[in-house]
Tab-separated table of C-alpha atoms in Angstrom:
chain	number	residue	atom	x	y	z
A	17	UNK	CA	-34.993	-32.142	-51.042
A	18	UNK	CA	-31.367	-33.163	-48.797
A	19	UNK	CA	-29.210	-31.854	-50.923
A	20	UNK	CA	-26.919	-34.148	-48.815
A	21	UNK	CA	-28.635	-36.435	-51.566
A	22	UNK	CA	-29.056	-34.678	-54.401
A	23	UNK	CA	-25.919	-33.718	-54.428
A	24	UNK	CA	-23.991	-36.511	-53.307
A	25	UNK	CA	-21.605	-38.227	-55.737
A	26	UNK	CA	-23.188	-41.669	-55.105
A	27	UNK	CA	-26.961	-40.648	-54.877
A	28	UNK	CA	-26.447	-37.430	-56.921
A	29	UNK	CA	-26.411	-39.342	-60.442
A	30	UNK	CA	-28.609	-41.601	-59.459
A	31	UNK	CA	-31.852	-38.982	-59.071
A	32	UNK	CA	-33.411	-39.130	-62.104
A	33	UNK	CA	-33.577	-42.850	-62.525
A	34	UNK	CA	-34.659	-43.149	-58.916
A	35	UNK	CA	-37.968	-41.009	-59.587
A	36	UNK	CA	-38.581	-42.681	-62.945
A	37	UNK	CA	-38.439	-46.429	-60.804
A	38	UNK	CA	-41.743	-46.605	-60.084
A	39	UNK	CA	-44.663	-45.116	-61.119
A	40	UNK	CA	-45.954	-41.950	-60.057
A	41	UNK	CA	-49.013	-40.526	-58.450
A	42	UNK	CA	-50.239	-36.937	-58.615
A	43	UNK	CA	-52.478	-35.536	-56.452
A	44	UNK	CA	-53.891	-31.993	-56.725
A	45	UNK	CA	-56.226	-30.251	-54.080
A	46	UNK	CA	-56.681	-26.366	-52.582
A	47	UNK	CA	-57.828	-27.433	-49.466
A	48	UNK	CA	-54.686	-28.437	-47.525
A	49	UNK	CA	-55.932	-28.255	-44.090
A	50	UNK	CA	-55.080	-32.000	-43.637
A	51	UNK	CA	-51.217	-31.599	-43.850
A	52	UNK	CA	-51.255	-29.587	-40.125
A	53	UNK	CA	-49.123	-30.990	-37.957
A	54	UNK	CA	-51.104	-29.721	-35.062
A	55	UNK	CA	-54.317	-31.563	-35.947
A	56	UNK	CA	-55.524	-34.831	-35.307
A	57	UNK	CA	-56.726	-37.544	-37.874
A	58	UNK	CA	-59.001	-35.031	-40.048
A	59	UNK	CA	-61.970	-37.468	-41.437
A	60	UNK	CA	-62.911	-34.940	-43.887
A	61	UNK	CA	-62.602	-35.318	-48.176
A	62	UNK	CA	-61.924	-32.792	-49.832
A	63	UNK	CA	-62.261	-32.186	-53.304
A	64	UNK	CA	-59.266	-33.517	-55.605
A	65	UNK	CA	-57.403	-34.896	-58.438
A	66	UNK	CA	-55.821	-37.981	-58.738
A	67	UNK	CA	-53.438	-39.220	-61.545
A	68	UNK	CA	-51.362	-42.329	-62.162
A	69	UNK	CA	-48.425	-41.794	-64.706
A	70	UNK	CA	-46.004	-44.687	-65.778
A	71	UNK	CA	-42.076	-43.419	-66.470
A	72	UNK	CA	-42.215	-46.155	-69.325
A	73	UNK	CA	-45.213	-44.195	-71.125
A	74	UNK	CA	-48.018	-46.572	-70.003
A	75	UNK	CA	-51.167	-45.373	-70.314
A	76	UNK	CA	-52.470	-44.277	-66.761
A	77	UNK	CA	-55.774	-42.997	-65.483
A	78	UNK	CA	-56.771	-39.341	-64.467
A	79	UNK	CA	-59.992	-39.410	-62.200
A	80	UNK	CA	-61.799	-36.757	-59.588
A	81	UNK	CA	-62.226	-38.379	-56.146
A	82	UNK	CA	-62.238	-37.238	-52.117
A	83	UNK	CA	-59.350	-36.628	-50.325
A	84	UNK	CA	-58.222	-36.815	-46.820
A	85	UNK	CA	-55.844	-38.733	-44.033
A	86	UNK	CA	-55.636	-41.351	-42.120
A	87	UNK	CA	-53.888	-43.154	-39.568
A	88	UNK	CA	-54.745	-42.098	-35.745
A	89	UNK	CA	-52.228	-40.559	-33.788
A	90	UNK	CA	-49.343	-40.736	-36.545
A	91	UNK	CA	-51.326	-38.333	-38.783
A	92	UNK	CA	-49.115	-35.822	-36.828
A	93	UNK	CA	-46.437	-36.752	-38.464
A	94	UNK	CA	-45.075	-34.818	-41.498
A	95	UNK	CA	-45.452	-37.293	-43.979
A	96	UNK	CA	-48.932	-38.229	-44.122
A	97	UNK	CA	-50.697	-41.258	-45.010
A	98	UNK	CA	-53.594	-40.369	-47.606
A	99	UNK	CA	-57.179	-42.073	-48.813
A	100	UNK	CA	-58.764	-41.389	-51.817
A	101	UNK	CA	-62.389	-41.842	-52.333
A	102	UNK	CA	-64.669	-41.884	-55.598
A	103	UNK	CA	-67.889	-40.726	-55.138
A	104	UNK	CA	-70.652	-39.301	-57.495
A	105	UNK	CA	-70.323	-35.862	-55.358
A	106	UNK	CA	-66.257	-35.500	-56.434
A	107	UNK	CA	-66.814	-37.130	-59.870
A	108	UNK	CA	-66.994	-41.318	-60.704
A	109	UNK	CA	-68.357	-43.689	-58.172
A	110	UNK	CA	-65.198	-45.953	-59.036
A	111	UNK	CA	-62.088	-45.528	-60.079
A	112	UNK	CA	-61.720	-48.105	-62.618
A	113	UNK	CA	-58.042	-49.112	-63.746
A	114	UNK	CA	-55.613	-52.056	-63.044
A	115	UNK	CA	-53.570	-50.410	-60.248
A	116	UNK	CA	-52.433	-53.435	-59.442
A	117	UNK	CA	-51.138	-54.944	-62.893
A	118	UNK	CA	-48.266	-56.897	-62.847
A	119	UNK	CA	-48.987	-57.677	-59.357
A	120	UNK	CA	-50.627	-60.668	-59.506
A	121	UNK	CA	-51.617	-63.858	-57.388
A	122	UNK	CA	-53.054	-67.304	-58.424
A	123	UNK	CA	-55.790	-67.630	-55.783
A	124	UNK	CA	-56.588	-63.555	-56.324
A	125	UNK	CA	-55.690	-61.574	-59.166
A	126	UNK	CA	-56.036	-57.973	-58.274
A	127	UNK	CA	-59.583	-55.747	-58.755
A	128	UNK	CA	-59.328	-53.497	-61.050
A	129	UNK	CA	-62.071	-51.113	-60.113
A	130	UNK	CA	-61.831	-49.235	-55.822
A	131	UNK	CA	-64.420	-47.111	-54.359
A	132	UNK	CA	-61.386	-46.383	-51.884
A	133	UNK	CA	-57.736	-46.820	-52.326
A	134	UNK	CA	-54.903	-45.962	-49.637
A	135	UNK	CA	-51.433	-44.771	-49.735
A	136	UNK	CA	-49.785	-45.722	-46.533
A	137	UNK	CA	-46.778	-43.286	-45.953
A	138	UNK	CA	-44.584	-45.856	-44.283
A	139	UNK	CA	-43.477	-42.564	-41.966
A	140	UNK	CA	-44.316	-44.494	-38.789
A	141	UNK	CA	-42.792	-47.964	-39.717
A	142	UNK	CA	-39.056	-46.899	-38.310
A	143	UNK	CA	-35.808	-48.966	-38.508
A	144	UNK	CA	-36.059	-50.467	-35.569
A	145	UNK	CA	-39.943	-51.699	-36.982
A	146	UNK	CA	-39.372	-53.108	-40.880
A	147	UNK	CA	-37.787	-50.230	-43.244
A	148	UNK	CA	-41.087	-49.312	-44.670
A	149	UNK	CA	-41.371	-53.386	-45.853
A	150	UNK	CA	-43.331	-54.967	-42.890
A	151	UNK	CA	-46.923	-54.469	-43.817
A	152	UNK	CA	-46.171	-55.051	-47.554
A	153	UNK	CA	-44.713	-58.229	-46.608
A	154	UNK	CA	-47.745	-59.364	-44.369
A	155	UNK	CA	-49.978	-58.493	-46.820
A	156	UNK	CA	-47.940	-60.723	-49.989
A	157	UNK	CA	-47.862	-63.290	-46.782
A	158	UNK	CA	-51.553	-63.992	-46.855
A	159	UNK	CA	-51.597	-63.949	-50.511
A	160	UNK	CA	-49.291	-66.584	-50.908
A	161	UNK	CA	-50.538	-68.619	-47.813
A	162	UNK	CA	-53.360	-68.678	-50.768
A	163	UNK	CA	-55.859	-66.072	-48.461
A	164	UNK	CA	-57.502	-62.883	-49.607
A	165	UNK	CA	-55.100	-59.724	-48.671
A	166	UNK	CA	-54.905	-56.524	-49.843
A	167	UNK	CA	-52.928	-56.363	-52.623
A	168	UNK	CA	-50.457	-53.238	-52.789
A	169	UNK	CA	-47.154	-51.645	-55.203
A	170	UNK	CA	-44.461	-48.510	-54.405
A	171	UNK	CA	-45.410	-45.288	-55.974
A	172	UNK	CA	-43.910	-42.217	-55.720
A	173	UNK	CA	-46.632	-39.108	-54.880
A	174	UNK	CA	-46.682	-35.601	-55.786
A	175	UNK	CA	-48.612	-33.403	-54.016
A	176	UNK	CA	-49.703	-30.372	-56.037
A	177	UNK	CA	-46.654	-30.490	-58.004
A	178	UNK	CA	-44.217	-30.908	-54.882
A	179	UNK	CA	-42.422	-34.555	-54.337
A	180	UNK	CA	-43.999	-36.140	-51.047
A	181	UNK	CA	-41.766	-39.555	-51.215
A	182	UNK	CA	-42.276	-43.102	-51.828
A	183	UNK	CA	-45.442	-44.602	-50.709
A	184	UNK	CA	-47.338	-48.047	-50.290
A	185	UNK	CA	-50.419	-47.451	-52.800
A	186	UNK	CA	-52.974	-50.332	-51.154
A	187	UNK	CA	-55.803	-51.862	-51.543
A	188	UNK	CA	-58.467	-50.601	-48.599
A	189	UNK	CA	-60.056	-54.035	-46.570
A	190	UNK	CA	-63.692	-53.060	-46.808
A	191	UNK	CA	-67.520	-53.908	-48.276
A	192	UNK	CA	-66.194	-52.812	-51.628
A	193	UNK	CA	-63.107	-54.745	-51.591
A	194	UNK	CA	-64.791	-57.917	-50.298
A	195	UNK	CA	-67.647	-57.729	-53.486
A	196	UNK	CA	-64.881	-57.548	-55.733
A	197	UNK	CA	-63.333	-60.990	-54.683
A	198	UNK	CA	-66.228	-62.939	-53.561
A	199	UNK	CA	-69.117	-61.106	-55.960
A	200	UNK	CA	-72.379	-59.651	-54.804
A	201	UNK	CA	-72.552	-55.620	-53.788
A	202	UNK	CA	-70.669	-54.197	-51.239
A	203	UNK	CA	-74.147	-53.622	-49.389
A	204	UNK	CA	-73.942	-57.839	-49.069
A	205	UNK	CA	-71.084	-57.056	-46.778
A	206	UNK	CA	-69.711	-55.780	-43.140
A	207	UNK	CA	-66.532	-55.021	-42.320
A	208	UNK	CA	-64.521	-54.770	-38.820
A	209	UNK	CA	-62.376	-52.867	-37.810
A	210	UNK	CA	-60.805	-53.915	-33.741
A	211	UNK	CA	-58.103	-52.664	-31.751
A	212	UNK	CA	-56.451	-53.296	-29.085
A	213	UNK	CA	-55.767	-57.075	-27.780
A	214	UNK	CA	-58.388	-57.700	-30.541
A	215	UNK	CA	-60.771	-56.603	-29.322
A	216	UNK	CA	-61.648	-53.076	-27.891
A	217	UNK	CA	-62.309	-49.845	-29.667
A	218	UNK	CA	-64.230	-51.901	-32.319
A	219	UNK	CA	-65.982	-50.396	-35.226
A	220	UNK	CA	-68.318	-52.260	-38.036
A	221	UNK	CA	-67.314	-49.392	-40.554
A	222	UNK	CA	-69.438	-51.317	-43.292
A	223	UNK	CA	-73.057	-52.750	-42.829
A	224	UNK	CA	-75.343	-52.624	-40.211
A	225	UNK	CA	-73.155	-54.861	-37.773
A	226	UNK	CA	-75.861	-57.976	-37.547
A	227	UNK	CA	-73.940	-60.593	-39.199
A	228	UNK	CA	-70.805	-59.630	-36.758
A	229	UNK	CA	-72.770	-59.308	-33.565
A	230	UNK	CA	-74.099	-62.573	-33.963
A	231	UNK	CA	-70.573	-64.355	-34.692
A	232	UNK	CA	-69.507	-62.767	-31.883
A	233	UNK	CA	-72.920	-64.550	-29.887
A	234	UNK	CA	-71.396	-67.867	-31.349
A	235	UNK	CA	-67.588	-67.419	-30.696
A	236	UNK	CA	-68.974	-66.995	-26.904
A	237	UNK	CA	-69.964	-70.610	-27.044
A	238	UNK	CA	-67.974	-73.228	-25.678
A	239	UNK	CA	-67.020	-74.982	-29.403
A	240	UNK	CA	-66.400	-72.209	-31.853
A	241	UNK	CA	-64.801	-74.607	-34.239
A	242	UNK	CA	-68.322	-76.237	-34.781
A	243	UNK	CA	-70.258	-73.364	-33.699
A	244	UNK	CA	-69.011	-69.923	-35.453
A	245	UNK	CA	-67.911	-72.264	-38.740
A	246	UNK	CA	-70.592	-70.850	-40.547
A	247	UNK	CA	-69.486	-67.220	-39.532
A	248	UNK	CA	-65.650	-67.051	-39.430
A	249	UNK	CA	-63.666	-68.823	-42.008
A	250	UNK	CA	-61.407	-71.048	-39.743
A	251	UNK	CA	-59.247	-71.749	-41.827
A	252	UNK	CA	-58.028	-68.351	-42.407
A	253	UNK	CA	-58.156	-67.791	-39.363
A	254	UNK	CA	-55.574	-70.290	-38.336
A	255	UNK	CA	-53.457	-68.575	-40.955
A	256	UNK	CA	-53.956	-65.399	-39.947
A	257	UNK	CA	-52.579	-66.719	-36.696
A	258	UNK	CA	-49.565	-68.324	-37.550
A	259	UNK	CA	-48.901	-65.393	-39.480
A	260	UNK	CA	-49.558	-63.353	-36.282
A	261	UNK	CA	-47.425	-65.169	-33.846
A	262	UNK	CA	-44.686	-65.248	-36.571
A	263	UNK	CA	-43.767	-61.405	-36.162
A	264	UNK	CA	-44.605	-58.329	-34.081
A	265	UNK	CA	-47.607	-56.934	-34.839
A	266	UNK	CA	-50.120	-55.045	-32.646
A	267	UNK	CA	-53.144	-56.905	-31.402
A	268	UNK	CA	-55.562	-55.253	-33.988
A	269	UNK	CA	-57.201	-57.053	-37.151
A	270	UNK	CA	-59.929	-56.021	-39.944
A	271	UNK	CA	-62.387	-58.110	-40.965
A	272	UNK	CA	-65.110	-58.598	-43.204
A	273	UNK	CA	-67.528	-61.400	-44.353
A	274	UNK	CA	-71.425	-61.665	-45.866
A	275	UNK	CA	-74.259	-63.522	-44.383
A	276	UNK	CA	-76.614	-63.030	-47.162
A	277	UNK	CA	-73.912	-64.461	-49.095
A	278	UNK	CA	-72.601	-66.946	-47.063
A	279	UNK	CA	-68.781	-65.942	-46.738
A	280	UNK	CA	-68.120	-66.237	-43.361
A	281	UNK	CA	-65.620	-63.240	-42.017
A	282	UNK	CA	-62.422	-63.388	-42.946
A	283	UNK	CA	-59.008	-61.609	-41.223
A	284	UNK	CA	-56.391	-59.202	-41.991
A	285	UNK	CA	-53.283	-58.113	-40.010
A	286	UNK	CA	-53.528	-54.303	-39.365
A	287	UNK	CA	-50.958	-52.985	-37.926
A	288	UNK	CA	-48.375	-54.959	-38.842
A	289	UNK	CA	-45.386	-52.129	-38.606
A	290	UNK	CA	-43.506	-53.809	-36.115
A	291	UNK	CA	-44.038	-57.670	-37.943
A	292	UNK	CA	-40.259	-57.894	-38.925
A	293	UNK	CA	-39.150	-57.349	-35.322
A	294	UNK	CA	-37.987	-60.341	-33.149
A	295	UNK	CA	-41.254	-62.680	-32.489
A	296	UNK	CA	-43.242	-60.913	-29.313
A	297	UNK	CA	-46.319	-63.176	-28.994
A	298	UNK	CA	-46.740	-66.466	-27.318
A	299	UNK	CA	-47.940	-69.479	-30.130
A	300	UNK	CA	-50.707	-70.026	-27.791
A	301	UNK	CA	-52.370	-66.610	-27.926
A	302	UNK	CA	-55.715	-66.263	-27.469
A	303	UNK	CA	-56.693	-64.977	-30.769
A	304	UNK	CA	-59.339	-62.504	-31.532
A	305	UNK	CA	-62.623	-63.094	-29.071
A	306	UNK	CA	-59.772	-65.604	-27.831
A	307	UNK	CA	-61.225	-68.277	-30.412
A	308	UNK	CA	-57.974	-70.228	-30.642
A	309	UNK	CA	-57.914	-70.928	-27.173
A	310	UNK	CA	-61.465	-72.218	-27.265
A	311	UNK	CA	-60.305	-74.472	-30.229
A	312	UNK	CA	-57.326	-75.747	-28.781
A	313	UNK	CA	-59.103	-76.603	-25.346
A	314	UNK	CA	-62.420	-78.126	-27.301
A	315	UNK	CA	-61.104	-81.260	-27.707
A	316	UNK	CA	-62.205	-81.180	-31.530
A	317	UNK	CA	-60.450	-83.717	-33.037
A	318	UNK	CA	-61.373	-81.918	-36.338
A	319	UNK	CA	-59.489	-78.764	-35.407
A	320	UNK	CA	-56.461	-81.070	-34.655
A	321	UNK	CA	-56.659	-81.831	-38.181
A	322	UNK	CA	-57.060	-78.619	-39.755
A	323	UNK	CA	-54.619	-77.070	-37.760
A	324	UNK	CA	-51.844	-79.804	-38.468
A	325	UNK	CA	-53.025	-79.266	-42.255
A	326	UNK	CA	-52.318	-75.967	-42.065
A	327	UNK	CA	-48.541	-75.656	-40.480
A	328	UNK	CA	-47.972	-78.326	-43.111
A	329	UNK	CA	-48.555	-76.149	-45.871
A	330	UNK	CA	-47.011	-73.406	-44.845
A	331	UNK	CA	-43.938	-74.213	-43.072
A	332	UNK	CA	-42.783	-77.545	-44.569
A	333	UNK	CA	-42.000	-78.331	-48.393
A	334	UNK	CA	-41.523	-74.701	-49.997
A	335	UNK	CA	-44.379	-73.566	-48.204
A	336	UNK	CA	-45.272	-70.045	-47.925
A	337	UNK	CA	-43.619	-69.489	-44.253
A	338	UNK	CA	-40.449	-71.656	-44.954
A	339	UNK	CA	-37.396	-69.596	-45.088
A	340	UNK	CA	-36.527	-69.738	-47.989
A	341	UNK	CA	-39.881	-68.017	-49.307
A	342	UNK	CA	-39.856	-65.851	-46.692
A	343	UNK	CA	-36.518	-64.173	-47.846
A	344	UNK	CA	-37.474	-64.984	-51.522
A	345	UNK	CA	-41.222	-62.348	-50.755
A	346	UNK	CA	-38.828	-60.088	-48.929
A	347	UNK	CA	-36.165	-59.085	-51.218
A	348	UNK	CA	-38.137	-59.089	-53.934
A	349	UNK	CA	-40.219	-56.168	-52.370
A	350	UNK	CA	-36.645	-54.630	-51.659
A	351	UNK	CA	-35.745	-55.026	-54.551
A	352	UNK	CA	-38.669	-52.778	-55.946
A	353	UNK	CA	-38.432	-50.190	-53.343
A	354	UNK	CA	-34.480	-49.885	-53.278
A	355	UNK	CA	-34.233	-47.161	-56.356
A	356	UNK	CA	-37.028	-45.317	-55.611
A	357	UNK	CA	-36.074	-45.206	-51.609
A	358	UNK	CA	-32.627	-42.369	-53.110
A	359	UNK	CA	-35.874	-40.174	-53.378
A	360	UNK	CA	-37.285	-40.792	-50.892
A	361	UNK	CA	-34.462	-40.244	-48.619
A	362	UNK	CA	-33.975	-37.005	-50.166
A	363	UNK	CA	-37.197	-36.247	-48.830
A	364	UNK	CA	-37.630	-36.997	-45.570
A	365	UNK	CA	-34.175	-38.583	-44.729
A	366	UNK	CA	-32.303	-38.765	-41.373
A	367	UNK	CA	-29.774	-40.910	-39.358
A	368	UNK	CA	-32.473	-43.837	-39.639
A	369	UNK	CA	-33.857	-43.372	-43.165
A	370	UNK	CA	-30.101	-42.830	-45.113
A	371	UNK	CA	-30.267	-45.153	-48.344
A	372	UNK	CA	-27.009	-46.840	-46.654
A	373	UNK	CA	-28.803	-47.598	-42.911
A	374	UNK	CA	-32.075	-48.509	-45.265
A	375	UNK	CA	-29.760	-50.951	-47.290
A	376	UNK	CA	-27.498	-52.375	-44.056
A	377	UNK	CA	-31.036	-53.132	-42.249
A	378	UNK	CA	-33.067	-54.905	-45.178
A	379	UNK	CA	-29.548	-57.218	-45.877
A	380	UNK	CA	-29.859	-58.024	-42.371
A	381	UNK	CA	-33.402	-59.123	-42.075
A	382	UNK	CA	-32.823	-60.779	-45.391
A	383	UNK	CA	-29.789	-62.879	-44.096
A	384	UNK	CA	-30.374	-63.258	-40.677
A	385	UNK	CA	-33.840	-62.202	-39.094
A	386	UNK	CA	-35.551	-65.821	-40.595
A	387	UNK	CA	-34.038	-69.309	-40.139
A	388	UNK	CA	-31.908	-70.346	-43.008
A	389	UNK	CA	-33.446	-72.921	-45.475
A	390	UNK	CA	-30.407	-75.471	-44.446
A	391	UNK	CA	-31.517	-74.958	-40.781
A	392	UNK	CA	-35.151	-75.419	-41.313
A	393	UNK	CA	-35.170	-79.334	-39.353
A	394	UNK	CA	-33.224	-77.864	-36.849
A	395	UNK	CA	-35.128	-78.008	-33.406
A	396	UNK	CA	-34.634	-74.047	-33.250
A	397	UNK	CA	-37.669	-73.935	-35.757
A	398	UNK	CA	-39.667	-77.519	-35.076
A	399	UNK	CA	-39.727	-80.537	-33.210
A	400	UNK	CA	-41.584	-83.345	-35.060
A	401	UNK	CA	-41.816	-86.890	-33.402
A	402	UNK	CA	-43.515	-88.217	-36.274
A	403	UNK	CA	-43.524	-86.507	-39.900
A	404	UNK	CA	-47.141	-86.605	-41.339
A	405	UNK	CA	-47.553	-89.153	-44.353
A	406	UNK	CA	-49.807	-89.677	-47.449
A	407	UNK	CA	-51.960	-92.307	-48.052
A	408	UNK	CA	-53.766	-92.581	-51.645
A	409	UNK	CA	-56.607	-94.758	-49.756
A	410	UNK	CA	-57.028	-91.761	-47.198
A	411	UNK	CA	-57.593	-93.998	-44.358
A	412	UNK	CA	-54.799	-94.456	-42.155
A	413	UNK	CA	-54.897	-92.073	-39.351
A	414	UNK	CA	-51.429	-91.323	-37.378
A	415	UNK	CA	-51.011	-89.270	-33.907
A	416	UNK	CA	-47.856	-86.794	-33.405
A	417	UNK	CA	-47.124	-84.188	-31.293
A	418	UNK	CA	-45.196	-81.524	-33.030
A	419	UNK	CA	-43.741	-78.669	-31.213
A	420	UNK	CA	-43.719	-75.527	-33.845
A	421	UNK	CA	-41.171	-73.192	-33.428
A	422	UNK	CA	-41.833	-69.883	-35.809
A	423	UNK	CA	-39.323	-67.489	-37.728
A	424	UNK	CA	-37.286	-65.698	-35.400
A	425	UNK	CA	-37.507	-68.042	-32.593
A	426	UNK	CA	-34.911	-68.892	-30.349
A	427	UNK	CA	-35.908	-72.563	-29.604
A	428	UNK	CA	-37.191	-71.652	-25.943
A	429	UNK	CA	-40.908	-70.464	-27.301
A	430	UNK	CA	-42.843	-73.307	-28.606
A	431	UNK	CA	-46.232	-74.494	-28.725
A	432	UNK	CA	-47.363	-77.851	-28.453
A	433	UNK	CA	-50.102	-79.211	-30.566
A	434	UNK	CA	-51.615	-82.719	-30.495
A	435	UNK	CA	-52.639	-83.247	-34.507
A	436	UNK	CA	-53.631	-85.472	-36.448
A	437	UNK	CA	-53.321	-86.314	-39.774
């Protein structure tokens, strides 16, 4: 630990309460192969303990379960980013405990049994790409846009009794996860995993790859809004999209969905460490299999509709993109980390990771990387030529054009959409 830190007379006093602020995982293993910095992203479990203890004396959980590392390239990095896995050969086939208690959302309350969980080190999300908040925040994005997300809290972790920092405990996107929101076994299920623009390096990690290969077959047709509707959710989609465009994320998503089942596949953000970075991506991207530019140039007066319903959820009237709840999600995920980040700091501090440089750049996303709620019918964020109206009868139909500007924007990048309503 920096004794720069411990021993400073603002952090210094401040210590003991900053390890007690959240709660704390223990892992213990005797293989430790997977902490050298020389090797790649080591796939293999080994043997370990896992414990959850609560500073306020809540009962936690104590279970047996695989252990290894994840992450690609950045598994060089000191700080590692760890899975753990239950299975029968390490001990219990689940781990079964509300991880994720006090953490709740109205469309999906948390699981409270994981064949996998993750805890994302946050060692490769820099200053200059979100502070260790930007996949936390796109992952409470799609939860309140009212999608399914993994659902995540700070820890800090101990590894075999030594203090490895603050970490992102997190829900894994797979089979499992998917059965335990939309029922069935985790065999029902296939999950994606695609890099790159979207699309290359892809991997169906769960199932046999079937149900995927043949929504791909149908996003290759001319309509996909009509055609794949049966095999990607489109309205998540769209979400997943405006979410997308809204930040800086790398062109990579997971995915999963059941055909036995019927749930058509629905999308995650994956790397989303650069998200609270200036806007990089044009509002008339492709999309994955470039399915939103088939939409947009099918004509479909149906996805003219959806997608108008959609941007007026989420960015108008307290919606879950409007500034206001933007900033509202963010600091209160500061807010949970700030404490706890003293430790972490102490651990693996430098110029860019000092609690004071961690504090100055979350108070400046917070009051000045999204559009203030007094600015939000300022033509910086939209352009509306005709605001969208109710009718109880349902019948009246309206045409607008509305130009959509997203968070960050500087009023030059916009993407026009003929809705309707």
């Amino acid at each position: 630990m920096r004794t720069t830190i411990t021993k400073s007379g603002v952090y210094g006093p401040q210590m003991i309460a900053s390890l007690k602020a959240v709660p704390t995982i223990s892992l213990v293993t005797q293989n430790t192969a997977f902490l050298n910095e020389s090797r790649g992203n080591i796939r293999e479990e080994y043997q370990s303990s896992i414990e959850m203890i609560f500073p306020d004396g809540t009962p936690g959980f104590q279970e047996n379960g695989g252990l290894s590392n994840y992450g690609g390239r950045y598994t060089n990095f000191r700080k590692k980013s760890f899975r753990v896995a239950f299975r029968s050969k390490f001990g219990a086939t689940k781990l079964r405990y509300p991880i994720f208690d006090g953490f709740e959302y109205s469309h999906y309350p948390p699981a409270e049994d994981f064949d996998v969980i993750n805890l994302r080190s946050g060692s490769h999300d820099m200053s200059s790409r979100g502070a260790y908040m930007s996949n936390r925040f796109t992952d409470d994005s799609m939860l309140d846009m009212g999608n399914i997300g993994p659902h995540g809290r700070f820890v800090h972790l101990y590894l075999n009794g030594n203090y490895w920092g603050q970490y992102h405990l997190r829900e894994r996107w797979s089979a499992d996860m998917a059965s335990s929101y939309f029922g069935g076994s985790k065999d029902d299920y296939e999950a994606v995993n695609a890099n790159d623009n979207f699309r290359n390096d892809e991997d169906v990690y769960d199932g046999s790859g079937q149900f995927w290969s043949e929504t791909k077959h149908h996003l290759a047709r001319p309509n996909p809004f009509t055609n794949a509707a049966d095999h990607i959710d489109i309205a998540n989609i769209v979400d997943f999209m405006l979410l997308w465009v809204s930040g800086n994320s790398e062109s990579e998503f997971r995915a999963f969905g059941s055909e036995p089942r019927g749930i058509p596949f629905k999308f995650m953000i994956k790397d989303a460490d650069g998200f609270l970075r200036s806007p990089g991506h044009s509002a008339n991207h492709a999309g994955p299999y470039s399915v939103m530019s088939k939409m947009r140039t099918s004509g479909n007066p149906d996805y003219g509709t959806l997608l108008a319903d959609r941007i007026h959820k989420h960015f108008f009237n307290n919606g879950a993109l409007t500034p206001a709840r933007n900033i509202e999600r963010l600091k209160r995920r500061v807010d949970e980390a700030r404490l706890g980040f003293i430790s972490e700091a102490a651990r693996w501090g430098n110029l860019f990771r000092e609690p004071s440089s961690w504090e100055s750049y979350q108070n400046n996303l917070i009051n000045n990387h999204f559009p203030r709620p007094d600015k939000k019918h300022d033509p910086s964020f939209y352009v509306s030529r005709h605001v969208p109206r109710h009718h109880r009868a349902g019948l009246q139909q309206t045409r607008w054009f509305v130009a959509v500007g997203f968070p960050g924007d500087d009023g030059h990048r916009c993407q026009h959409h003929l809705l309707h309503n």
